[in-house]
Amino acid sequence: MDCGICLKPGQFDVVSRPRPTEAPEGWVLVDIAAIGICGTDYHIFEGKHPYLDYPRVIGHELSGHVASGPDSGRLVVVNPYLSCGTCRACRRGKPNCCASIAVLGVHRDGGMCARIVVPVGNLYPADGLSVRQAAMVEFLAIGAHAVARSGVGKGDLALVTGAGPIGLGTALFARLAGAEVHLMDLSDERLALARRLCGFDRLHRPGDDILAGDLAEGFDAVFDATGSARAIEAGFPLLAHGGTTVLVSVVKGDIGFSDAEFHKREARIVGSRNALRSDFDRVIAAIREGLIPTDALVSDVVPLADLPARFPALVHDRNDIVKILVTP
């Protein structure tokens, strides 16, 4: 079968590998239907991912049909986070931050291929969704989890910094939670997409003097989806007293803040990693109910055979796209 493999930084190709025909006990064969390209995949191509060994079959935003067992033929979403089930986090119901987590397409080969083998517990029924919608559940679940971690609700003021796919997903679920949502980004193109595709109209650029009028006291929640330490630090002064900063993105460096200002606000800094089954379920239900504009979020659908030629341009033009889906 054909597999999309990043052989080394800057080199992506389609390589033939044997097609799996058997699954060990507790695992199941899944025929992949669609794969979303994530910022992680772009970072792998660029050689910027800190936890990856090459070559690697990429792809962790996956939908497919069960190919073995009693649910054969059923459309499912694949949860790509393989947890150990025994560490303290797993025992406390937090497999998303398992101490020994292995993410498909990062720590082990992913799903940009015709068929994979995954634990049966990592498959969630996607009845009522299309294969394209099901492939978008994972990235939207990242945002849904961040919103759940924040505790924002009706009447709260929320600022999402970074209007890429993860930021948009976070903004969509903050809006569904009842918050007044504002978006901030360096890119006018991304802000324009957020307005046109998702109807967000409270848009800001970094450096704008936004703490005025109804926003004079700051935001109840600031979500960072930029991956920039500088942007995270710039967000702390925008936080209202009693507010919460949610770190959705990950940065390699250190983050600094004023301890006096932090205590004066009785602020919280919350990390948000991956997603839980409840977040996947929330996203699936929202899509099924027509609350997420999934069609608008799909920028293009690319056959796997065409991806090697197109990958460099996709990496370069990320400001103009939201979600690229690949068909094996």
PDB file of N, CA, C and O in Angstrom, residues 72 77 87 98 116 125 129 197 200 220-221 223 226 315:
ATOM      1  N   SER A  72     -17.180  -4.137  11.569  1.00  0.00           N
ATOM      2  CA  SER A  72     -16.600  -4.001  10.240  1.00  0.00           C
ATOM      3  C   SER A  72     -17.493  -3.135   9.340  1.00  0.00           C
ATOM      4  O   SER A  72     -18.704  -3.339   9.248  1.00  0.00           O
ATOM      5  N   VAL A  77     -13.829   7.729  13.974  1.00  0.00           N
ATOM      6  CA  VAL A  77     -12.748   8.684  14.179  1.00  0.00           C
ATOM      7  C   VAL A  77     -11.663   7.956  14.953  1.00  0.00           C
ATOM      8  O   VAL A  77     -11.944   7.218  15.897  1.00  0.00           O
ATOM      9  N   CYS A  87       0.053   4.588  34.088  1.00  0.00           N
ATOM     10  CA  CYS A  87       0.730   5.673  34.806  1.00  0.00           C
ATOM     11  C   CYS A  87      -0.294   6.446  35.648  1.00  0.00           C
ATOM     12  O   CYS A  87      -1.507   6.237  35.543  1.00  0.00           O
ATOM     13  N   CYS A  98      -0.746  11.174  29.324  1.00  0.00           N
ATOM     14  CA  CYS A  98      -0.044   9.965  29.758  1.00  0.00           C
ATOM     15  C   CYS A  98       1.460  10.205  29.783  1.00  0.00           C
ATOM     16  O   CYS A  98       2.023  10.859  28.892  1.00  0.00           O
ATOM     17  N   ILE A 116      -4.344   1.003   8.773  1.00  0.00           N
ATOM     18  CA  ILE A 116      -3.521   0.985   9.980  1.00  0.00           C
ATOM     19  C   ILE A 116      -4.121   0.015  10.993  1.00  0.00           C
ATOM     20  O   ILE A 116      -5.251  -0.467  10.828  1.00  0.00           O
ATOM     21  N   PRO A 125     -17.228   5.916  17.228  1.00  0.00           N
ATOM     22  CA  PRO A 125     -18.202   5.899  16.140  1.00  0.00           C
ATOM     23  C   PRO A 125     -18.492   7.306  15.616  1.00  0.00           C
ATOM     24  O   PRO A 125     -18.638   8.246  16.396  1.00  0.00           O
ATOM     25  N   LEU A 129     -21.789  11.443  10.319  1.00  0.00           N
ATOM     26  CA  LEU A 129     -20.779  12.341   9.764  1.00  0.00           C
ATOM     27  C   LEU A 129     -20.298  11.815   8.425  1.00  0.00           C
ATOM     28  O   LEU A 129     -20.392  10.621   8.145  1.00  0.00           O
ATOM     29  N   LEU A 197     -15.228  32.672   6.952  1.00  0.00           N
ATOM     30  CA  LEU A 197     -15.618  31.272   7.066  1.00  0.00           C
ATOM     31  C   LEU A 197     -16.412  30.960   8.332  1.00  0.00           C
ATOM     32  O   LEU A 197     -17.266  30.076   8.326  1.00  0.00           O
ATOM     33  N   PHE A 200     -16.536  35.343  12.680  1.00  0.00           N
ATOM     34  CA  PHE A 200     -15.956  36.107  13.783  1.00  0.00           C
ATOM     35  C   PHE A 200     -15.668  37.537  13.302  1.00  0.00           C
ATOM     36  O   PHE A 200     -15.029  37.723  12.267  1.00  0.00           O
ATOM     37  N   ASP A 220     -11.702  37.370  30.427  1.00  0.00           N
ATOM     38  CA  ASP A 220     -11.827  36.307  31.427  1.00  0.00           C
ATOM     39  C   ASP A 220     -10.968  35.102  31.083  1.00  0.00           C
ATOM     40  O   ASP A 220     -10.538  34.361  31.982  1.00  0.00           O
ATOM     41  N   ALA A 221     -10.721  34.901  29.807  1.00  0.00           N
ATOM     42  CA  ALA A 221      -9.847  33.807  29.369  1.00  0.00           C
ATOM     43  C   ALA A 221      -9.065  34.253  28.149  1.00  0.00           C
ATOM     44  O   ALA A 221      -9.626  34.871  27.237  1.00  0.00           O
ATOM     45  N   PHE A 223      -6.650  32.441  25.385  1.00  0.00           N
ATOM     46  CA  PHE A 223      -6.162  31.172  24.847  1.00  0.00           C
ATOM     47  C   PHE A 223      -5.011  31.460  23.897  1.00  0.00           C
ATOM     48  O   PHE A 223      -5.166  32.228  22.944  1.00  0.00           O
ATOM     49  N   THR A 226      -0.579  30.265  19.374  1.00  0.00           N
ATOM     50  CA  THR A 226       0.437  30.795  18.462  1.00  0.00           C
ATOM     51  C   THR A 226       1.706  29.965  18.437  1.00  0.00           C
ATOM     52  O   THR A 226       2.427  29.962  17.441  1.00  0.00           O
ATOM     53  N   VAL A 315       3.158  24.120   2.774  1.00  0.00           N
ATOM     54  CA  VAL A 315       3.918  24.596   3.928  1.00  0.00           C
ATOM     55  C   VAL A 315       4.139  26.102   3.829  1.00  0.00           C
ATOM     56  O   VAL A 315       4.031  26.841   4.817  1.00  0.00           O
TER      57      VAL A 315
END
